[in-house]
PDB file of C-alpha atoms in Angstrom:
ATOM      1  CA  MET F   1      14.793 -13.806  -0.656  1.00  0.00           C
ATOM      2  CA  LEU F   2      13.679 -12.640  -4.100  1.00  0.00           C
ATOM      3  CA  LEU F   3      12.357  -9.179  -3.181  1.00  0.00           C
ATOM      4  CA  GLU F   4      12.839  -7.181   0.021  1.00  0.00           C
ATOM      5  CA  VAL F   5      11.091  -3.862   0.682  1.00  0.00           C
ATOM      6  CA  ASN F   6      12.182  -1.920   3.757  1.00  0.00           C
ATOM      7  CA  LYS F   7      10.901   1.382   5.152  1.00  0.00           C
ATOM      8  CA  LEU F   8       9.569   2.450   1.758  1.00  0.00           C
ATOM      9  CA  ASN F   9       8.113   5.955   1.766  1.00  0.00           C
ATOM     10  CA  LEU F  10       6.627   7.719  -1.255  1.00  0.00           C
ATOM     11  CA  TRP F  11       5.560  11.310  -1.748  1.00  0.00           C
ATOM     12  CA  TYR F  12       3.652  12.787  -4.676  1.00  0.00           C
ATOM     13  CA  GLY F  13       4.469  16.444  -4.062  1.00  0.00           C
ATOM     14  CA  ASN F  14       3.401  17.094  -0.480  1.00  0.00           C
ATOM     15  CA  ARG F  15       1.162  14.028  -0.312  1.00  0.00           C
ATOM     16  CA  HIS F  16       2.713  11.201   1.704  1.00  0.00           C
ATOM     17  CA  THR F  17       1.292   8.165  -0.131  1.00  0.00           C
ATOM     18  CA  LEU F  18       3.320   5.209   1.215  1.00  0.00           C
ATOM     19  CA  LYS F  19       4.454   5.175   4.833  1.00  0.00           C
ATOM     20  CA  ASP F  20       7.160   2.818   6.120  1.00  0.00           C
ATOM     21  CA  ILE F  21       6.194  -0.147   3.933  1.00  0.00           C
ATOM     22  CA  ASN F  22       8.000  -3.401   4.822  1.00  0.00           C
ATOM     23  CA  PHE F  23       7.547  -6.825   3.213  1.00  0.00           C
ATOM     24  CA  SER F  24       9.370  -9.544   1.310  1.00  0.00           C
ATOM     25  CA  VAL F  25       8.512 -12.093  -1.382  1.00  0.00           C
ATOM     26  CA  ASN F  26      10.007 -15.505  -2.051  1.00  0.00           C
ATOM     27  CA  SER F  27      10.068 -17.507  -5.264  1.00  0.00           C
ATOM     28  CA  GLY F  28       7.037 -19.765  -5.636  1.00  0.00           C
ATOM     29  CA  GLU F  29       4.811 -17.446  -3.633  1.00  0.00           C
ATOM     30  CA  ILE F  30       1.802 -15.211  -4.295  1.00  0.00           C
ATOM     31  CA  LEU F  31       1.551 -12.127  -2.115  1.00  0.00           C
ATOM     32  CA  CYS F  32      -1.740 -10.227  -2.285  1.00  0.00           C
ATOM     33  CA  ILE F  33      -1.945  -6.538  -1.399  1.00  0.00           C
ATOM     34  CA  VAL F  34      -5.492  -5.609  -0.392  1.00  0.00           C
ATOM     35  CA  GLY F  35      -7.064  -2.235   0.270  1.00  0.00           C
ATOM     36  CA  GLU F  36      -9.583   0.294  -0.947  1.00  0.00           C
ATOM     37  CA  SER F  37      -8.961   2.644  -3.872  1.00  0.00           C
ATOM     38  CA  GLY F  38      -6.410   5.311  -2.990  1.00  0.00           C
ATOM     39  CA  SER F  39      -4.707   3.257  -0.284  1.00  0.00           C
ATOM     40  CA  GLY F  40      -1.428   3.122  -2.232  1.00  0.00           C
ATOM     41  CA  LYS F  41      -1.560  -0.426  -3.623  1.00  0.00           C
ATOM     42  CA  SER F  42      -0.658   0.426  -7.217  1.00  0.00           C
ATOM     43  CA  SER F  43       2.034   2.860  -6.050  1.00  0.00           C
ATOM     44  CA  ILE F  44       3.901  -0.044  -4.448  1.00  0.00           C
ATOM     45  CA  LEU F  45       4.046  -1.850  -7.801  1.00  0.00           C
ATOM     46  CA  LEU F  46       5.089   1.279  -9.690  1.00  0.00           C
ATOM     47  CA  SER F  47       7.825   1.922  -7.096  1.00  0.00           C
ATOM     48  CA  ILE F  48       9.230  -1.568  -7.688  1.00  0.00           C
ATOM     49  CA  MET F  49       9.067  -1.166 -11.480  1.00  0.00           C
ATOM     50  CA  GLY F  50      10.630   2.303 -11.496  1.00  0.00           C
ATOM     51  CA  LEU F  51       7.608   3.741 -13.299  1.00  0.00           C
ATOM     52  CA  LEU F  52       6.705   6.582 -10.954  1.00  0.00           C
ATOM     53  CA  PRO F  53       6.449  10.134 -12.335  1.00  0.00           C
ATOM     54  CA  LYS F  54       9.612  12.207 -12.050  1.00  0.00           C
ATOM     55  CA  THR F  55       7.933  14.462  -9.506  1.00  0.00           C
ATOM     56  CA  ALA F  56       7.542  11.561  -7.062  1.00  0.00           C
ATOM     57  CA  ARG F  57      10.050  11.131  -4.223  1.00  0.00           C
ATOM     58  CA  LEU F  58      11.032   7.752  -2.772  1.00  0.00           C
ATOM     59  CA  GLU F  59      12.937   6.850   0.376  1.00  0.00           C
ATOM     60  CA  GLY F  60      13.821   3.463   1.813  1.00  0.00           C
ATOM     61  CA  SER F  61      14.994   0.296   0.117  1.00  0.00           C
ATOM     62  CA  VAL F  62      13.722  -2.097  -2.564  1.00  0.00           C
ATOM     63  CA  LYS F  63      16.124  -4.981  -3.186  1.00  0.00           C
ATOM     64  CA  PHE F  64      15.642  -7.545  -5.959  1.00  0.00           C
ATOM     65  CA  LYS F  65      17.960 -10.546  -5.641  1.00  0.00           C
ATOM     66  CA  GLY F  66      20.077  -8.386  -3.362  1.00  0.00           C
ATOM     67  CA  GLN F  67      20.352  -5.496  -5.850  1.00  0.00           C
ATOM     68  CA  GLU F  68      19.062  -2.117  -4.705  1.00  0.00           C
ATOM     69  CA  LEU F  69      16.480  -0.772  -7.144  1.00  0.00           C
ATOM     70  CA  LEU F  70      15.896   2.689  -5.696  1.00  0.00           C
ATOM     71  CA  GLY F  71      18.125   5.112  -7.524  1.00  0.00           C
ATOM     72  CA  LEU F  72      18.816   2.638 -10.322  1.00  0.00           C
ATOM     73  CA  SER F  73      19.395   4.324 -13.679  1.00  0.00           C
ATOM     74  CA  GLU F  74      16.791   4.005 -16.432  1.00  0.00           C
ATOM     75  CA  GLU F  75      19.371   2.116 -18.514  1.00  0.00           C
ATOM     76  CA  HIS F  76      19.632  -0.571 -15.834  1.00  0.00           C
ATOM     77  CA  TYR F  77      15.875  -0.643 -15.295  1.00  0.00           C
ATOM     78  CA  ILE F  78      15.336  -1.298 -19.009  1.00  0.00           C
ATOM     79  CA  LYS F  79      17.497  -4.422 -18.691  1.00  0.00           C
ATOM     80  CA  LEU F  80      15.454  -5.522 -15.668  1.00  0.00           C
ATOM     81  CA  ARG F  81      11.901  -4.845 -16.863  1.00  0.00           C
ATOM     82  CA  GLY F  82      10.292  -7.650 -18.796  1.00  0.00           C
ATOM     83  CA  ARG F  83      13.316  -9.920 -18.410  1.00  0.00           C
ATOM     84  CA  HIS F  84      13.388 -10.291 -14.613  1.00  0.00           C
ATOM     85  CA  ILE F  85      10.402  -8.289 -13.351  1.00  0.00           C
ATOM     86  CA  SER F  86       7.245  -7.713 -15.376  1.00  0.00           C
ATOM     87  CA  MET F  87       3.830  -6.198 -14.823  1.00  0.00           C
ATOM     88  CA  VAL F  88       0.240  -6.965 -15.790  1.00  0.00           C
ATOM     89  CA  PHE F  89      -1.711  -3.716 -15.825  1.00  0.00           C
ATOM     90  CA  GLN F  90      -5.305  -3.243 -14.724  1.00  0.00           C
ATOM     91  CA  GLU F  91      -6.868  -2.202 -18.033  1.00  0.00           C
ATOM     92  CA  PRO F  92      -5.572  -4.209 -21.027  1.00  0.00           C
ATOM     93  CA  SER F  93      -7.441  -2.057 -23.552  1.00  0.00           C
ATOM     94  CA  VAL F  94      -5.298   0.903 -22.492  1.00  0.00           C
ATOM     95  CA  TYR F  95      -2.073  -1.093 -22.359  1.00  0.00           C
ATOM     96  CA  LEU F  96      -2.370  -2.820 -25.753  1.00  0.00           C
ATOM     97  CA  ASP F  97      -1.539  -0.720 -28.813  1.00  0.00           C
ATOM     98  CA  PRO F  98      -4.453  -0.772 -31.312  1.00  0.00           C
ATOM     99  CA  LEU F  99      -2.095  -0.201 -34.266  1.00  0.00           C
ATOM    100  CA  PHE F 100      -0.067  -3.413 -33.934  1.00  0.00           C
ATOM    101  CA  PRO F 101      -1.050  -7.086 -34.156  1.00  0.00           C
ATOM    102  CA  ILE F 102      -0.960  -9.155 -30.980  1.00  0.00           C
ATOM    103  CA  GLY F 103       2.077 -11.172 -32.057  1.00  0.00           C
ATOM    104  CA  THR F 104       4.204  -8.066 -32.536  1.00  0.00           C
ATOM    105  CA  GLN F 105       3.289  -6.821 -29.056  1.00  0.00           C
ATOM    106  CA  VAL F 106       4.033 -10.142 -27.341  1.00  0.00           C
ATOM    107  CA  GLU F 107       7.372 -10.439 -29.159  1.00  0.00           C
ATOM    108  CA  GLU F 108       8.529  -6.901 -28.344  1.00  0.00           C
ATOM    109  CA  SER F 109       9.982  -7.594 -24.896  1.00  0.00           C
ATOM    110  CA  TYR F 110      11.561 -10.873 -26.007  1.00  0.00           C
ATOM    111  CA  ILE F 111      13.282  -9.218 -28.967  1.00  0.00           C
ATOM    112  CA  ALA F 112      14.532  -6.388 -26.747  1.00  0.00           C
ATOM    113  CA  HIS F 113      16.267  -8.850 -24.412  1.00  0.00           C
ATOM    114  CA  PHE F 114      17.122 -11.841 -26.615  1.00  0.00           C
ATOM    115  CA  GLY F 115      16.954 -10.700 -30.254  1.00  0.00           C
ATOM    116  CA  LYS F 116      14.679 -11.744 -33.103  1.00  0.00           C
ATOM    117  CA  SER F 117      15.812 -15.361 -33.351  1.00  0.00           C
ATOM    118  CA  GLY F 118      13.035 -17.610 -32.040  1.00  0.00           C
ATOM    119  CA  ALA F 119      10.813 -14.655 -31.083  1.00  0.00           C
ATOM    120  CA  GLU F 120       7.722 -15.859 -32.954  1.00  0.00           C
ATOM    121  CA  GLU F 121       7.947 -19.357 -31.490  1.00  0.00           C
ATOM    122  CA  ARG F 122       8.396 -17.983 -27.970  1.00  0.00           C
ATOM    123  CA  ALA F 123       5.481 -15.545 -28.411  1.00  0.00           C
ATOM    124  CA  LEU F 124       3.182 -18.334 -29.581  1.00  0.00           C
ATOM    125  CA  GLN F 125       4.208 -20.476 -26.625  1.00  0.00           C
ATOM    126  CA  ALA F 126       3.580 -17.583 -24.214  1.00  0.00           C
ATOM    127  CA  LEU F 127       0.083 -17.145 -25.671  1.00  0.00           C
ATOM    128  CA  LYS F 128      -0.593 -20.858 -25.251  1.00  0.00           C
ATOM    129  CA  ASP F 129       0.765 -20.808 -21.696  1.00  0.00           C
ATOM    130  CA  ALA F 130      -1.651 -17.950 -20.969  1.00  0.00           C
ATOM    131  CA  GLY F 131      -4.538 -20.261 -21.851  1.00  0.00           C
ATOM    132  CA  ILE F 132      -5.090 -19.160 -25.457  1.00  0.00           C
ATOM    133  CA  LYS F 133      -5.835 -22.322 -27.429  1.00  0.00           C
ATOM    134  CA  ASN F 134      -5.976 -20.756 -30.903  1.00  0.00           C
ATOM    135  CA  ALA F 135      -2.678 -18.918 -30.402  1.00  0.00           C
ATOM    136  CA  GLU F 136      -1.729 -18.887 -34.089  1.00  0.00           C
ATOM    137  CA  THR F 137      -4.962 -17.069 -34.964  1.00  0.00           C
ATOM    138  CA  ILE F 138      -4.767 -14.602 -32.051  1.00  0.00           C
ATOM    139  CA  TYR F 139      -1.132 -13.904 -32.958  1.00  0.00           C
ATOM    140  CA  ARG F 140      -2.254 -12.282 -36.232  1.00  0.00           C
ATOM    141  CA  MET F 141      -5.250 -10.380 -34.816  1.00  0.00           C
ATOM    142  CA  TYR F 142      -5.493  -6.841 -33.436  1.00  0.00           C
ATOM    143  CA  PRO F 143      -6.625  -5.879 -29.911  1.00  0.00           C
ATOM    144  CA  HIS F 144     -10.043  -4.608 -31.032  1.00  0.00           C
ATOM    145  CA  HIS F 145     -10.875  -8.122 -32.231  1.00  0.00           C
ATOM    146  CA  LEU F 146     -10.574  -9.562 -28.718  1.00  0.00           C
ATOM    147  CA  SER F 147     -12.807  -9.749 -25.659  1.00  0.00           C
ATOM    148  CA  GLY F 148     -11.722  -8.230 -22.337  1.00  0.00           C
ATOM    149  CA  GLY F 149     -10.753 -11.612 -20.931  1.00  0.00           C
ATOM    150  CA  MET F 150      -8.723 -12.490 -24.023  1.00  0.00           C
ATOM    151  CA  LYS F 151      -6.937  -9.119 -23.901  1.00  0.00           C
ATOM    152  CA  GLN F 152      -5.969  -9.782 -20.295  1.00  0.00           C
ATOM    153  CA  ARG F 153      -4.572 -13.193 -21.278  1.00  0.00           C
ATOM    154  CA  VAL F 154      -2.526 -11.465 -23.972  1.00  0.00           C
ATOM    155  CA  CYS F 155      -1.175  -9.069 -21.337  1.00  0.00           C
ATOM    156  CA  ILE F 156      -0.198 -12.047 -19.188  1.00  0.00           C
ATOM    157  CA  ALA F 157       1.573 -13.534 -22.235  1.00  0.00           C
ATOM    158  CA  ILE F 158       3.460 -10.250 -22.688  1.00  0.00           C
ATOM    159  CA  ALA F 159       4.429 -10.291 -19.006  1.00  0.00           C
ATOM    160  CA  THR F 160       5.644 -13.902 -19.085  1.00  0.00           C
ATOM    161  CA  VAL F 161       7.249 -14.173 -22.542  1.00  0.00           C
ATOM    162  CA  CYS F 162      10.752 -13.642 -21.097  1.00  0.00           C
ATOM    163  CA  ASP F 163      10.112 -16.014 -18.168  1.00  0.00           C
ATOM    164  CA  PRO F 164      10.681 -13.375 -15.446  1.00  0.00           C
ATOM    165  CA  ASP F 165      11.253 -14.208 -11.778  1.00  0.00           C
ATOM    166  CA  LEU F 166       8.660 -11.752 -10.445  1.00  0.00           C
ATOM    167  CA  ILE F 167       5.303 -10.710 -11.898  1.00  0.00           C
ATOM    168  CA  LEU F 168       3.407  -7.701 -10.577  1.00  0.00           C
ATOM    169  CA  ALA F 169      -0.334  -7.730 -11.300  1.00  0.00           C
ATOM    170  CA  ASP F 170      -2.463  -4.630 -10.722  1.00  0.00           C
ATOM    171  CA  GLU F 171      -6.126  -5.663 -10.266  1.00  0.00           C
ATOM    172  CA  PRO F 172      -5.930  -7.975 -13.304  1.00  0.00           C
ATOM    173  CA  THR F 173      -9.453  -9.389 -12.917  1.00  0.00           C
ATOM    174  CA  THR F 174     -11.471  -6.279 -12.002  1.00  0.00           C
ATOM    175  CA  ALA F 175     -13.288  -5.853 -15.339  1.00  0.00           C
ATOM    176  CA  LEU F 176     -13.866  -9.578 -15.984  1.00  0.00           C
ATOM    177  CA  ASP F 177     -16.891 -11.778 -15.347  1.00  0.00           C
ATOM    178  CA  VAL F 178     -16.670 -14.469 -12.670  1.00  0.00           C
ATOM    179  CA  SER F 179     -15.913 -17.306 -15.094  1.00  0.00           C
ATOM    180  CA  MET F 180     -13.066 -15.469 -16.814  1.00  0.00           C
ATOM    181  CA  GLN F 181     -11.771 -14.191 -13.473  1.00  0.00           C
ATOM    182  CA  GLY F 182     -11.380 -17.779 -12.278  1.00  0.00           C
ATOM    183  CA  LYS F 183      -9.431 -18.717 -15.404  1.00  0.00           C
ATOM    184  CA  ILE F 184      -7.053 -15.758 -15.007  1.00  0.00           C
ATOM    185  CA  LEU F 185      -6.438 -16.594 -11.338  1.00  0.00           C
ATOM    186  CA  ALA F 186      -5.738 -20.206 -12.317  1.00  0.00           C
ATOM    187  CA  LEU F 187      -3.024 -18.892 -14.644  1.00  0.00           C
ATOM    188  CA  PHE F 188      -1.390 -17.075 -11.729  1.00  0.00           C
ATOM    189  CA  ARG F 189      -1.424 -20.293  -9.701  1.00  0.00           C
ATOM    190  CA  GLU F 190       0.293 -22.062 -12.594  1.00  0.00           C
ATOM    191  CA  ILE F 191       2.929 -19.317 -12.717  1.00  0.00           C
ATOM    192  CA  LYS F 192       3.527 -19.751  -8.979  1.00  0.00           C
ATOM    193  CA  ASN F 193       3.809 -23.533  -9.382  1.00  0.00           C
ATOM    194  CA  LYS F 194       6.611 -22.959 -11.888  1.00  0.00           C
ATOM    195  CA  GLY F 195       8.622 -21.347  -9.075  1.00  0.00           C
ATOM    196  CA  LYS F 196       7.909 -17.738  -9.980  1.00  0.00           C
ATOM    197  CA  ALA F 197       6.726 -15.055  -7.543  1.00  0.00           C
ATOM    198  CA  VAL F 198       3.600 -12.939  -7.982  1.00  0.00           C
ATOM    199  CA  ILE F 199       2.530  -9.748  -6.209  1.00  0.00           C
ATOM    200  CA  LEU F 200      -1.158  -9.279  -6.904  1.00  0.00           C
ATOM    201  CA  VAL F 201      -2.969  -6.057  -6.031  1.00  0.00           C
ATOM    202  CA  THR F 202      -6.700  -6.337  -5.435  1.00  0.00           C
ATOM    203  CA  HIS F 203      -9.593  -4.943  -3.418  1.00  0.00           C
ATOM    204  CA  ASP F 204     -11.417  -8.279  -3.569  1.00  0.00           C
ATOM    205  CA  PHE F 205     -11.009 -10.814  -0.749  1.00  0.00           C
ATOM    206  CA  GLY F 206     -12.570 -13.421  -3.031  1.00  0.00           C
ATOM    207  CA  VAL F 207      -9.462 -13.134  -5.216  1.00  0.00           C
ATOM    208  CA  VAL F 208      -7.289 -13.372  -2.100  1.00  0.00           C
ATOM    209  CA  ALA F 209      -8.996 -16.619  -1.056  1.00  0.00           C
ATOM    210  CA  GLU F 210      -8.353 -18.088  -4.518  1.00  0.00           C
ATOM    211  CA  VAL F 211      -4.623 -17.504  -4.856  1.00  0.00           C
ATOM    212  CA  ALA F 212      -2.835 -15.860  -1.905  1.00  0.00           C
ATOM    213  CA  ASP F 213      -0.135 -17.393   0.260  1.00  0.00           C
ATOM    214  CA  ARG F 214       0.325 -14.205   2.269  1.00  0.00           C
ATOM    215  CA  VAL F 215      -1.702 -11.017   2.505  1.00  0.00           C
ATOM    216  CA  ILE F 216      -0.890  -7.369   3.176  1.00  0.00           C
ATOM    217  CA  VAL F 217      -3.782  -5.111   4.151  1.00  0.00           C
ATOM    218  CA  LEU F 218      -3.087  -1.494   3.218  1.00  0.00           C
ATOM    219  CA  LYS F 219      -4.971   1.545   4.493  1.00  0.00           C
ATOM    220  CA  ASP F 220      -4.063   5.203   3.910  1.00  0.00           C
ATOM    221  CA  GLY F 221      -0.532   4.213   2.896  1.00  0.00           C
ATOM    222  CA  TYR F 222       0.139   2.074   5.987  1.00  0.00           C
ATOM    223  CA  ILE F 223       0.328  -1.707   6.302  1.00  0.00           C
ATOM    224  CA  VAL F 224      -2.243  -2.389   9.020  1.00  0.00           C
ATOM    225  CA  GLU F 225      -2.041  -6.195   8.867  1.00  0.00           C
ATOM    226  CA  HIS F 226       0.325  -8.750   7.327  1.00  0.00           C
ATOM    227  CA  LYS F 227      -0.377 -12.471   7.708  1.00  0.00           C
ATOM    228  CA  ASP F 228      -0.611 -15.745   5.850  1.00  0.00           C
ATOM    229  CA  VAL F 229      -3.928 -16.164   4.071  1.00  0.00           C
ATOM    230  CA  PHE F 230      -5.375 -18.491   6.721  1.00  0.00           C
ATOM    231  CA  GLY F 231      -4.564 -16.048   9.515  1.00  0.00           C
ATOM    232  CA  ILE F 232      -6.247 -13.197   7.646  1.00  0.00           C
ATOM    233  CA  PHE F 233      -9.500 -15.093   7.197  1.00  0.00           C
ATOM    234  CA  GLU F 234      -9.581 -16.992  10.490  1.00  0.00           C
ATOM    235  CA  ASN F 235      -8.133 -14.409  12.853  1.00  0.00           C
ATOM    236  CA  PRO F 236      -8.244 -10.855  11.458  1.00  0.00           C
ATOM    237  CA  GLU F 237      -7.031  -8.379  14.067  1.00  0.00           C
ATOM    238  CA  HIS F 238      -7.313  -4.890  12.632  1.00  0.00           C
ATOM    239  CA  PRO F 239     -10.803  -3.319  12.464  1.00  0.00           C
ATOM    240  CA  TYR F 240     -10.206  -2.346   8.824  1.00  0.00           C
ATOM    241  CA  THR F 241      -9.425  -5.947   7.871  1.00  0.00           C
ATOM    242  CA  LYS F 242     -12.599  -7.080   9.619  1.00  0.00           C
ATOM    243  CA  GLU F 243     -14.541  -4.396   7.757  1.00  0.00           C
ATOM    244  CA  LEU F 244     -13.186  -5.542   4.375  1.00  0.00           C
ATOM    245  CA  LEU F 245     -13.940  -9.177   5.182  1.00  0.00           C
ATOM    246  CA  SER F 246     -17.491  -8.347   6.224  1.00  0.00           C
ATOM    247  CA  SER F 247     -18.114  -6.812   2.801  1.00  0.00           C
ATOM    248  CA  ILE F 248     -17.509 -10.088   0.922  1.00  0.00           C
TER     249      ILE F 248
END
């Protein structure tokens, strides 16, 4: 088992955001977490990455390759992030730094974990693997030169440059047109086929149908349904799942 989450509870102040969350992820698998805005989807990813605000309180267990992550020091998390677990954020324009060229930003995580030797070559390969054909040109450009879809591909290159075991993706296709959305989802399928695991947060069951192996339906911080993708579409049991499916 690559990742195991057991009885995870999260509070932001007095607000109980995640309530007894339980799931696991294997290598070579895409798990989709579905739910409306405010259901706690992104908070699950931030809990795994250790990126919650200091005022947040977590209880339960999150184990990655058998190692407990809750309570892990920031020093240990720095060694983990990017190298073994990485994240693709929802809005690439916010995530990418406008002051630095794309190549520098893709190389950053690789250099932090492996040093400068071979960093440019690995960054160019990561850009190509993310579906960017003119990688050498994009490498020298700045974020404001790129379209939304191209920025998201760059963010996927940043997330995969160190060849991590687990990639967390927070609504990575929300702001993209249908054509570009399909290309981004195809990249996630390729990542899965390389034996990596992906946890993909979305509110869109169309995205789920494209890529998911298993699906968690989240409502008000609770998991209300957890099935393989065929079971979710063919035999939804919870009224909320049925409601989401009817909105497709």
